[in-house]
Every structure is written in C-alpha cells, then in structure tokens.
Coordinates of C-alpha atoms in Angstrom, one line a residue:
M1 CA 21.5 -1.9 -12.5
N2 CA 23.5 0.4 -10.4
Q3 CA 22.6 4.0 -11.0
Q4 CA 23.3 7.3 -9.2
G5 CA 20.7 8.2 -6.6
V6 CA 18.9 11.5 -6.8
R7 CA 17.8 14.0 -4.2
W8 CA 14.1 14.0 -3.4
T9 CA 11.6 16.7 -3.7
A10 CA 10.0 18.3 -0.6
E11 CA 6.7 16.7 -1.5
Q12 CA 8.3 13.3 -1.6
V13 CA 9.9 13.9 1.8
L14 CA 6.7 15.1 3.4
A15 CA 4.9 12.0 2.2
L16 CA 7.0 10.0 4.6
A17 CA 5.7 11.9 7.6
P18 CA 3.6 9.8 10.1
D19 CA 1.0 12.6 10.6
A20 CA 0.2 16.2 9.9
A21 CA 1.8 17.5 13.1
S22 CA 5.1 15.9 12.0
R23 CA 4.9 17.5 8.6
K24 CA 4.4 20.9 10.1
A25 CA 7.2 20.4 12.7
G26 CA 9.6 18.9 10.1
S27 CA 9.0 21.8 7.7
K28 CA 10.1 24.3 10.4
L29 CA 13.4 22.4 10.6
G30 CA 14.0 22.3 6.9
T31 CA 16.3 25.3 6.9
A32 CA 20.0 25.6 7.5
G33 CA 19.7 27.5 10.8
P34 CA 19.5 24.7 13.3
W35 CA 21.8 22.3 11.5
S36 CA 25.5 21.8 11.6
E37 CA 28.1 19.2 10.3
S38 CA 25.5 18.0 7.7
G39 CA 26.5 15.9 4.8
C40 CA 25.4 13.1 2.5
D41 CA 26.7 10.3 0.2
D42 CA 24.9 8.1 -2.3
S43 CA 22.9 6.3 0.3
S44 CA 22.7 8.3 3.5
V45 CA 22.2 11.8 5.0
W46 CA 23.3 13.0 8.4
G47 CA 23.5 16.1 10.5
L48 CA 23.4 17.7 14.0
C49 CA 20.3 19.6 15.0
K50 CA 20.3 22.2 17.8
G51 CA 17.5 21.5 20.3
S52 CA 16.5 22.8 23.7
G53 CA 19.3 20.9 25.4
S54 CA 23.0 21.6 25.6
K55 CA 23.8 18.8 23.1
P56 CA 22.5 18.8 19.5
Y57 CA 20.4 15.8 18.3
R58 CA 22.3 13.4 16.1
T59 CA 20.2 12.5 13.0
V60 CA 21.0 10.1 10.3
V61 CA 18.9 8.7 7.4
D62 CA 19.6 5.7 5.3
T63 CA 18.1 6.9 2.0
G64 CA 18.9 3.6 0.3
G65 CA 17.0 1.4 2.8
L66 CA 14.8 4.1 4.2
G67 CA 15.8 3.9 7.8
Y68 CA 16.0 6.6 10.4
K69 CA 18.0 7.2 13.6
C70 CA 17.8 10.2 15.9
S71 CA 19.0 10.8 19.4
C72 CA 15.8 12.7 20.2
P73 CA 13.2 11.1 22.5
S74 CA 10.4 11.1 19.9
R75 CA 8.6 7.9 19.2
K76 CA 7.4 9.0 15.8
F77 CA 9.0 7.4 12.8
P78 CA 10.5 9.3 11.1
C79 CA 10.8 12.1 13.7
K80 CA 10.6 15.8 12.9
H81 CA 14.4 16.1 12.9
A82 CA 14.7 13.4 10.2
L83 CA 12.1 15.1 8.1
G84 CA 13.8 18.5 8.5
L85 CA 17.1 17.1 7.6
L86 CA 15.7 15.5 4.4
L87 CA 13.9 18.7 3.5
L88 CA 17.2 20.6 3.8
W89 CA 19.0 17.9 1.8
A90 CA 16.3 18.2 -0.9
A91 CA 16.5 22.0 -1.1
D92 CA 20.0 23.1 -0.4
Q93 CA 23.0 21.2 -1.7
Q94 CA 25.4 23.7 0.0
A95 CA 23.9 23.1 3.4
V96 CA 24.1 19.3 3.0
P97 CA 27.1 18.7 0.7
A98 CA 28.1 15.4 -0.8
V99 CA 31.2 13.9 0.7
G100 CA 33.7 11.3 -0.4
D101 CA 34.4 7.8 1.1
G102 CA 35.7 7.9 4.6
E103 CA 34.2 11.3 5.4
V104 CA 31.1 10.0 7.1
P105 CA 31.2 10.9 10.9
G106 CA 31.8 8.0 13.2
W107 CA 28.5 8.2 15.0
A108 CA 26.6 8.0 11.7
E109 CA 28.9 5.4 10.2
E110 CA 28.5 3.1 13.2
W111 CA 24.7 3.0 12.9
L112 CA 24.8 2.6 9.1
R113 CA 27.3 -0.2 9.4
G114 CA 25.2 -2.0 12.0
R115 CA 22.1 -1.6 9.9
R116 CA 23.9 -3.1 6.9
E117 CA 25.2 -6.0 9.0
R118 CA 21.7 -6.8 10.3
A119 CA 20.2 -6.7 6.8
E120 CA 22.9 -9.2 5.6
K121 CA 22.3 -11.5 8.5
K122 CA 18.6 -11.5 7.9
G123 CA 19.1 -12.2 4.2
G124 CA 21.4 -15.1 5.1
E125 CA 18.8 -16.6 7.5
E126 CA 16.0 -16.3 4.9
A127 CA 18.2 -18.0 2.3
G128 CA 18.8 -21.0 4.5
P129 CA 17.0 -24.4 4.0
A130 CA 13.3 -24.5 4.7
G131 CA 13.9 -27.1 7.4
A132 CA 16.3 -24.9 9.2
R133 CA 13.7 -22.1 9.4
T134 CA 10.9 -24.3 10.7
A135 CA 11.7 -25.9 14.1
D136 CA 8.8 -28.3 14.0
P137 CA 7.0 -28.7 10.6
E138 CA 4.6 -31.3 12.0
A139 CA 3.5 -28.9 14.8
A140 CA 3.0 -26.2 12.2
R141 CA 0.9 -28.5 10.1
R142 CA -1.3 -29.4 13.1
R143 CA -1.8 -25.7 13.9
A144 CA -2.8 -25.0 10.3
E145 CA -5.3 -27.8 10.3
K146 CA -6.8 -26.6 13.6
R147 CA -7.1 -23.1 12.3
A148 CA -8.7 -24.4 9.1
E149 CA -11.3 -26.2 11.2
R150 CA -12.2 -23.0 13.1
V151 CA -12.5 -21.0 9.9
T152 CA -14.7 -23.7 8.4
G153 CA -17.0 -23.5 11.5
G154 CA -17.1 -19.7 11.1
A155 CA -17.9 -19.9 7.4
A156 CA -20.8 -22.4 8.1
E157 CA -22.2 -20.1 10.7
L158 CA -21.9 -17.1 8.4
E159 CA -23.8 -19.0 5.7
Q160 CA -26.6 -19.5 8.1
R161 CA -26.8 -15.9 9.1
L162 CA -26.8 -14.8 5.4
E163 CA -29.7 -17.3 4.8
D164 CA -31.6 -15.8 7.7
L165 CA -31.0 -12.3 6.4
L166 CA -32.4 -13.1 3.0
R167 CA -35.3 -15.1 4.4
G168 CA -36.4 -12.1 6.5
G169 CA -36.0 -9.7 3.5
L170 CA -33.3 -7.1 2.9
A171 CA -35.6 -4.3 3.9
A172 CA -35.5 -5.6 7.5
A173 CA -31.7 -5.4 7.6
E174 CA -31.9 -1.7 8.6
R175 CA -33.8 -2.3 11.8
P176 CA -31.2 -4.1 14.1
G177 CA -28.6 -1.4 13.5
Y178 CA -24.8 -2.0 13.3
G179 CA -24.6 -4.0 16.5
L180 CA -25.8 -7.3 14.9
W181 CA -23.1 -6.9 12.2
E182 CA -20.4 -6.2 14.7
E183 CA -21.4 -9.3 16.7
T184 CA -21.2 -11.4 13.5
A185 CA -17.8 -9.9 12.7
A186 CA -16.6 -10.7 16.2
R187 CA -17.7 -14.3 15.7
M188 CA -15.6 -14.4 12.5
V189 CA -12.6 -13.0 14.4
D190 CA -13.1 -15.8 17.0
A191 CA -13.0 -18.3 14.1
Q192 CA -9.6 -16.8 13.0
A193 CA -11.1 -15.5 9.7
P194 CA -10.3 -11.8 9.8
G195 CA -11.0 -11.5 6.0
L196 CA -14.6 -12.6 6.6
A197 CA -14.9 -10.3 9.6
G198 CA -13.8 -7.3 7.5
R199 CA -16.4 -8.1 4.8
V200 CA -19.1 -8.5 7.4
R201 CA -18.3 -5.0 8.8
E202 CA -18.6 -3.6 5.3
L203 CA -22.0 -5.1 5.1
G204 CA -23.0 -3.4 8.3
A205 CA -22.3 0.0 6.8
I206 CA -24.5 -0.5 3.7
P207 CA -28.1 -0.4 5.2
G208 CA -29.3 3.2 5.3
S209 CA -26.2 4.4 3.3
G210 CA -28.3 6.2 0.6
P211 CA -30.6 5.4 -2.3
G212 CA -30.2 1.9 -3.7
W213 CA -28.6 0.4 -0.6
P214 CA -30.7 -2.8 -0.8
V215 CA -29.1 -3.5 -4.2
R216 CA -25.6 -2.9 -2.9
L217 CA -26.3 -5.1 0.1
L218 CA -27.5 -7.9 -2.1
E219 CA -24.4 -7.6 -4.3
E220 CA -22.1 -7.8 -1.3
C221 CA -24.0 -10.7 0.3
A222 CA -23.6 -12.6 -3.0
L223 CA -19.9 -12.0 -3.0
L224 CA -19.6 -13.1 0.7
H225 CA -21.7 -16.2 0.0
L226 CA -19.4 -17.0 -2.9
L227 CA -16.3 -16.7 -0.7
D228 CA -17.9 -18.9 2.0
R229 CA -18.8 -21.6 -0.5
A230 CA -15.3 -21.3 -2.1
W231 CA -13.7 -21.9 1.3
L232 CA -16.0 -24.8 2.1
G233 CA -15.2 -26.4 -1.3
R234 CA -11.5 -25.3 -1.5
E235 CA -10.2 -28.9 -1.9
G236 CA -11.8 -29.0 -5.4
L237 CA -10.4 -25.6 -6.6
P238 CA -7.2 -25.1 -8.7
E239 CA -4.3 -24.2 -6.4
P240 CA -4.0 -20.5 -7.5
L241 CA -7.7 -19.9 -6.9
A242 CA -7.5 -21.8 -3.6
A243 CA -4.6 -19.6 -2.5
T244 CA -6.7 -16.5 -3.4
V245 CA -9.6 -17.8 -1.3
R246 CA -7.3 -18.4 1.7
A247 CA -5.9 -14.9 1.3
R248 CA -9.4 -13.4 1.1
V249 CA -10.6 -15.3 4.2
G250 CA -7.5 -14.1 6.1
V251 CA -5.4 -17.2 6.4
P252 CA -1.8 -16.0 6.5
A253 CA 0.7 -17.3 4.0
P254 CA 4.4 -16.2 3.4
P255 CA 5.6 -14.8 0.1
Q256 CA 6.6 -17.6 -2.3
G257 CA 8.7 -18.0 -5.4
P258 CA 11.9 -16.5 -6.6
P259 CA 12.4 -12.8 -5.9
V260 CA 12.1 -10.5 -8.9
R261 CA 14.8 -7.8 -9.1
D262 CA 13.9 -4.7 -11.1
I263 CA 13.8 -1.0 -11.1
W264 CA 10.5 -0.5 -9.4
Q265 CA 8.8 2.9 -10.0
V266 CA 6.9 4.1 -6.9
L267 CA 3.6 5.2 -8.4
A268 CA 1.4 5.8 -5.4
Q269 CA 1.2 5.5 -1.6
Y270 CA -1.9 6.0 0.5
D271 CA -3.4 5.0 3.8
T272 CA -6.9 3.7 4.9
A273 CA -7.9 3.4 8.5
D274 CA -10.5 1.9 10.8
S275 CA -10.9 1.8 14.5
K276 CA -8.2 -0.9 14.9
L277 CA -5.7 -0.6 12.0
T278 CA -4.1 1.7 9.6
T279 CA -3.3 0.0 6.2
R280 CA -0.8 1.5 3.8
R281 CA -0.8 0.5 0.1
I282 CA 2.1 1.3 -2.1
W283 CA 1.9 0.6 -5.9
L284 CA 5.0 -0.2 -7.9
H285 CA 5.7 -0.8 -11.6
G286 CA 8.7 -2.8 -12.8
R287 CA 10.6 -0.9 -15.5
E288 CA 12.1 -4.0 -17.1
S289 CA 9.6 -6.7 -16.2
G290 CA 6.5 -4.6 -16.8
R291 CA 4.9 -6.1 -13.7
A292 CA 2.7 -4.3 -11.2
A293 CA 3.1 -5.0 -7.5
M294 CA 1.5 -3.8 -4.3
L295 CA 3.2 -3.5 -0.9
L296 CA 1.1 -3.6 2.2
D297 CA 2.1 -2.4 5.6
F298 CA 0.1 -2.0 8.8
G299 CA 0.1 0.2 11.9
A300 CA -1.9 0.3 15.0
A301 CA -5.0 2.6 15.0
G302 CA -3.8 6.2 14.8
R303 CA -0.2 5.4 14.0
A304 CA 1.3 5.4 10.5
P305 CA 2.9 2.1 9.2
D306 CA 6.7 2.0 9.2
L307 CA 7.1 1.3 5.5
A308 CA 7.2 4.4 3.3
L309 CA 8.7 5.0 -0.2
P310 CA 9.3 8.3 -2.1
V311 CA 6.5 8.5 -4.6
G312 CA 7.7 9.6 -8.0
L313 CA 11.1 8.0 -7.7
A314 CA 12.2 4.4 -8.4
I315 CA 14.0 1.8 -6.3
D316 CA 16.4 -1.0 -7.5
A317 CA 15.1 -3.8 -5.3
E318 CA 13.9 -7.4 -5.1
L319 CA 10.2 -8.3 -4.6
T320 CA 8.9 -11.7 -3.7
P321 CA 5.2 -12.3 -4.7
Y322 CA 2.6 -13.8 -2.4
P323 CA 0.6 -16.8 -3.6
G324 CA -2.8 -16.6 -5.3
G325 CA -4.3 -16.2 -8.7
G326 CA -4.3 -12.6 -9.8
Q327 CA -2.7 -11.4 -6.6
L328 CA -0.3 -8.5 -7.0
R329 CA 0.8 -8.3 -3.3
A330 CA 4.5 -8.7 -2.8
A331 CA 7.1 -8.5 -0.1
L332 CA 9.9 -5.9 -0.4
G333 CA 13.3 -7.6 -0.1
E334 CA 16.8 -6.3 -0.6
R335 CA 17.3 -2.8 -1.9
F336 CA 20.4 -1.9 -4.0
G337 CA 21.4 1.7 -3.5
A338 CA 19.5 4.9 -3.1
P339 CA 16.2 5.7 -4.9
L340 CA 16.6 6.7 -8.6
A341 CA 15.0 9.2 -10.9
A342 CA 11.9 7.9 -12.6
V343 CA 11.7 8.2 -16.4
G344 CA 8.0 9.0 -16.9
P345 CA 4.8 7.1 -16.6
P346 CA 4.5 3.4 -17.2
P347 CA 2.9 2.2 -20.5
G348 CA -0.8 3.1 -20.6
G349 CA -3.9 2.5 -22.7
T350 CA -7.5 3.5 -23.3
T351 CA -10.5 3.4 -21.0
T352 CA -11.7 0.3 -22.8
E353 CA -8.4 -1.5 -22.3
A354 CA -8.5 -0.6 -18.6
M355 CA -11.9 -2.2 -18.1
E356 CA -10.8 -5.3 -20.1
R357 CA -7.8 -5.7 -17.8
Y358 CA -10.0 -5.4 -14.7
G359 CA -12.4 -8.0 -16.3
R360 CA -9.6 -10.5 -16.9
A361 CA -8.4 -10.0 -13.4
L362 CA -11.8 -10.9 -12.0
R363 CA -11.5 -14.4 -13.5
D364 CA -8.6 -15.1 -11.1
D365 CA -10.1 -13.2 -8.2
P366 CA -13.9 -12.6 -8.2
W367 CA -13.6 -10.5 -5.0
L368 CA -11.3 -7.9 -6.5
D369 CA -12.5 -4.4 -6.1
A370 CA -10.1 -2.7 -8.4
W371 CA -7.0 -3.3 -10.6
P372 CA -4.1 -0.9 -11.2
V373 CA -4.0 0.7 -14.7
T374 CA -2.5 3.6 -16.5
L375 CA -4.7 5.7 -18.8
S376 CA -2.9 7.6 -21.6
G377 CA -4.3 10.7 -23.2
V378 CA -7.5 11.1 -21.1
I379 CA -9.3 14.4 -20.3
P380 CA -11.2 15.1 -17.0
V381 CA -14.8 15.8 -17.9
P382 CA -17.0 17.6 -15.3
P383 CA -20.6 16.5 -14.4
G384 CA -23.2 17.2 -17.0
E385 CA -20.9 17.0 -20.0
G386 CA -21.0 13.9 -22.2
G387 CA -24.1 12.7 -20.4
G388 CA -22.4 11.9 -17.2
Q389 CA -23.8 12.6 -13.7
G390 CA -20.3 12.8 -12.1
W391 CA -16.7 13.5 -13.1
Q392 CA -15.4 11.3 -15.9
L393 CA -12.0 10.5 -17.5
A394 CA -12.7 10.5 -21.3
D395 CA -10.4 9.3 -24.1
A396 CA -9.1 12.1 -26.1
D397 CA -11.5 11.3 -29.0
G398 CA -14.4 11.6 -26.6
A399 CA -15.9 8.3 -27.6
L400 CA -15.7 6.5 -24.2
A401 CA -15.1 7.5 -20.6
L402 CA -14.7 6.0 -17.1
P403 CA -16.5 7.5 -14.2
V404 CA -14.3 8.8 -11.4
T405 CA -15.2 7.1 -8.1
S406 CA -17.3 9.2 -5.7
G407 CA -14.6 9.2 -3.0
A408 CA -12.0 10.6 -5.4
A409 CA -14.5 13.2 -6.6
D410 CA -14.8 14.6 -3.1
R411 CA -11.0 14.8 -2.5
A412 CA -8.3 17.2 -3.6
A413 CA -7.0 14.5 -5.9
L414 CA -9.5 15.4 -8.6
W415 CA -8.8 19.1 -8.5
K416 CA -5.1 18.4 -8.7
L417 CA -5.8 16.3 -11.8
V418 CA -8.0 19.0 -13.4
A419 CA -5.3 21.6 -12.8
L420 CA -2.7 19.3 -14.3
S421 CA -4.8 18.8 -17.4
G422 CA -5.8 22.4 -18.0
G423 CA -8.4 21.0 -20.4
G424 CA -5.9 18.9 -22.3
P425 CA -5.0 15.2 -22.3
V426 CA -3.0 13.7 -19.4
T427 CA -1.6 10.3 -18.3
V428 CA -3.2 9.0 -15.1
F429 CA -2.3 6.0 -12.9
G430 CA -5.0 4.7 -10.6
E431 CA -7.3 1.9 -9.6
C432 CA -10.0 0.8 -12.0
G433 CA -12.9 -1.2 -10.7
H434 CA -16.7 -1.7 -10.6
R435 CA -17.1 1.6 -8.7
G436 CA -15.2 3.6 -11.4
F437 CA -11.6 4.9 -11.5
A438 CA -9.7 6.3 -8.6
P439 CA -6.8 8.6 -9.8
L440 CA -3.6 8.3 -7.7
A441 CA -0.9 9.9 -9.8
G442 CA -0.7 12.0 -13.0
W443 CA 1.7 13.2 -15.6
A444 CA 1.3 16.3 -17.8
Q445 CA 1.7 15.8 -21.5
G446 CA 5.3 15.2 -22.3
E447 CA 6.5 15.4 -18.7
A448 CA 8.5 12.7 -16.9
E449 CA 7.8 13.9 -13.3
A450 CA 4.7 12.5 -11.7
V451 CA 2.3 14.6 -9.6
R452 CA 1.0 12.8 -6.6
L453 CA -2.8 13.1 -6.5
L454 CA -3.5 11.3 -3.2

C-alpha cells in the first residue's frame, strides 16, 4: 500500500488550526521571508522561523503521523509557526525543497526519531497479552459492576421524572425553565451516565424553541424512555444492541476486534461545542474495504481537540472499531507514511437509497440521528421550487429530493455547494437523518478534488 505522499493545499493546512486567531497568524507566516534552512521529505517538514528573539524558532512537522514540535512558547497545537511552515510547504516547492536521506537537520531528526520510537513502544504494549495490560481484572470487574448499579439507579430516577412530566402535561414543561433540566442532567452525571445527561440537556432546549416544540419534546422523551428501558433490560438484549445501549448511556468501552488497514479517505472534519467540551468528528471512507468510519476526539471548552486530519486527502492507516450494533466509531491506530492524494468521491447513490441506508441503520441503533451517505448526481433546489419550503437536494431527474437540514441552510456550506453546482448535478457527502441532509463535502461533475463545505 505504500504510495508517495502529496503536498497539501492551503485550505487543508488551515483546517488544522485550533482557532481563527491561529489561522490568521499562521497565514502571515506562510511566506518565505521569515524562514530559513527549510526542507521536507516524504513524511516531515522542518524550518527555522525568525522571531522577536535572537534565536530563530525551530519548527518541525511529522506529516505522516500529524505531530508538531516548535521551540516557541505557544500552548496552541499546532502553533502559528507550524501552520506557517505548512502553508509555505504547500505553496512554494523552492522555499521548502525535498531532500534526500541523511539530509534532515539533527535537531529535527532527533525529535522525529523519538516520536517513532514512542509510537513503536506504544504499539508493542498494546499488542501484549490482555492479562499483562490489566493489573487486576477482578478489581476492574467490581468497578464495572458498581458503575452499572449507579447507572441503573439514575435510569430509574429518570424514568420517574419522565412519568411526572407526561402526567403534568407537556405544555407545563415550559414553565420551570432550563434549571430543572440542568438539575436532572447533573443527577445523571452523578450516576455516571453522561450519555443520559447529554440527552436530558437536549430536552431542556426544546420547550419554547419554536412552533411545534411539544411534538419534538414528546419524540425526544420517547427515545429517552426507550434508552432507559433498554438499559434496565440490557441482560435480555443481543450483545451488539446491548453494546450500543452501553455506548449511548455513556459507559466507556475500549475499541475491540482486529484492526482494519486501508487507504482511508478523509471526507469531512467538524467541531461541535457546549459549555464544557469541544467534540471533533472526522469521517473516513475505506478505499478498498468500502467501510465508513468516524473518529471522535475531545478538547476542553474553548480548546480544539488534538486530532486533526487533512480533509480531501487519504491516509494509509489501521482503524480498530468500537463495539456496538451499527456503530461506526473507530480508533485511529498506526499510520503508514504521509497522507496520499484522494482519487475522487466514494461510491454514491440516489436520495431514496440514502434514506434506505439510514432506515436500515436505525434497526441496529434506534437513537441514531444521522448516517453518512454520498449522493451522486444531485442538484441543490432553492425554497419554493418543487414544492419545498426549504433548500433541497434533488435527484437529477427531479423525481425525489432530500431536505437540507435547517442548520446547514443557515451556514456557508450551502452556498459553497450552490456555487460548486452552478445549477448542474454534483456529488455530495454528508449526514442523512430524520432532520434532513447535512452536506459536508462536495465534488463537481468529473472532478476528483473535494471541496470542503463545513
């Protein structure tokens, strides 16, 4: 599977920035002026950047394993110097020339070698016997049982609160305000059930959210009730569904099963945030296996997660799936070489096929909001055309269409897609669910290079 790595585009580099300020500062350093002794090979880039002090900053990037090292005092990851170096590498082959073996400067080689040795050591430890990795399996079992008891208590309490809500009538849910919901969510956190806590917080945002909110509240209460009852009766569930229930409730589980090595195309990467956590989702598609996979990473509130991949390229890597029926989450393992050029969009289908795939996925995971799909030959249709009240993605023959989610319709993603289409058919990757379709990446007709929409 070894292939020659490619230089990234400026857009792919800037997508790695932890925040807008870093993107702006990094862009200013993306010219040859402040840099000296820059170079690159198949899996790394390095250079010296002139700063305010007497000594230049030493900056090195592992483009194969996506790691960064800079002698500057910044706590951002990657810092503005790493972003500037990558932007220069992407734009100017003369300023950052490729070198042969043995020409990497010693300070850069030392860090790269140490990074490789740590990765090999970690891989060896993970490959060891299970007994060697668990100091006391019996103690681990007792902790798991104790946590399960606390989650069960929280689920029983939540069932009672849902019953009280329905007995009092959904119209009364607007009166107590958000405080009651936050109190209930805090109780679920105390019960070590963060998944239940998150769904309770979502309930609290529904009352007063606009026309039809009682219907939406009832739907979400029903799903929460279903999750509660599934947890309380998990012993009678098939193991894949029981694993899904544990994951939805928030009981942690390590990735399981043999790793899958493939050329994984990076289709999309985006962040969502609340007051406590920033969550990053990265969607991948296996070129040979045909499998979809999602990587999750987390950062403290206001800080970007560490994991970032260049959207539009592909990585030769191993992924290990997490347990659960219909679960696409995986853990990123060993990577082999630098990112590679993508070869166009993954195989796609019609809007009908997209909804069918989402429907089949719901059988394995009833709490699934959306499923990754690729639509081929669809045309963005504005509100009012075709009888739709909002934007739609219609099949080229105009017979059927999917509504674009309201959140996507309010963002620049939709307008990028409209410009890409120019009124003609395009290929679009995104998330298809009961709220509609959220576009994340698009390809113009006959083009191999993806346009990041989000």
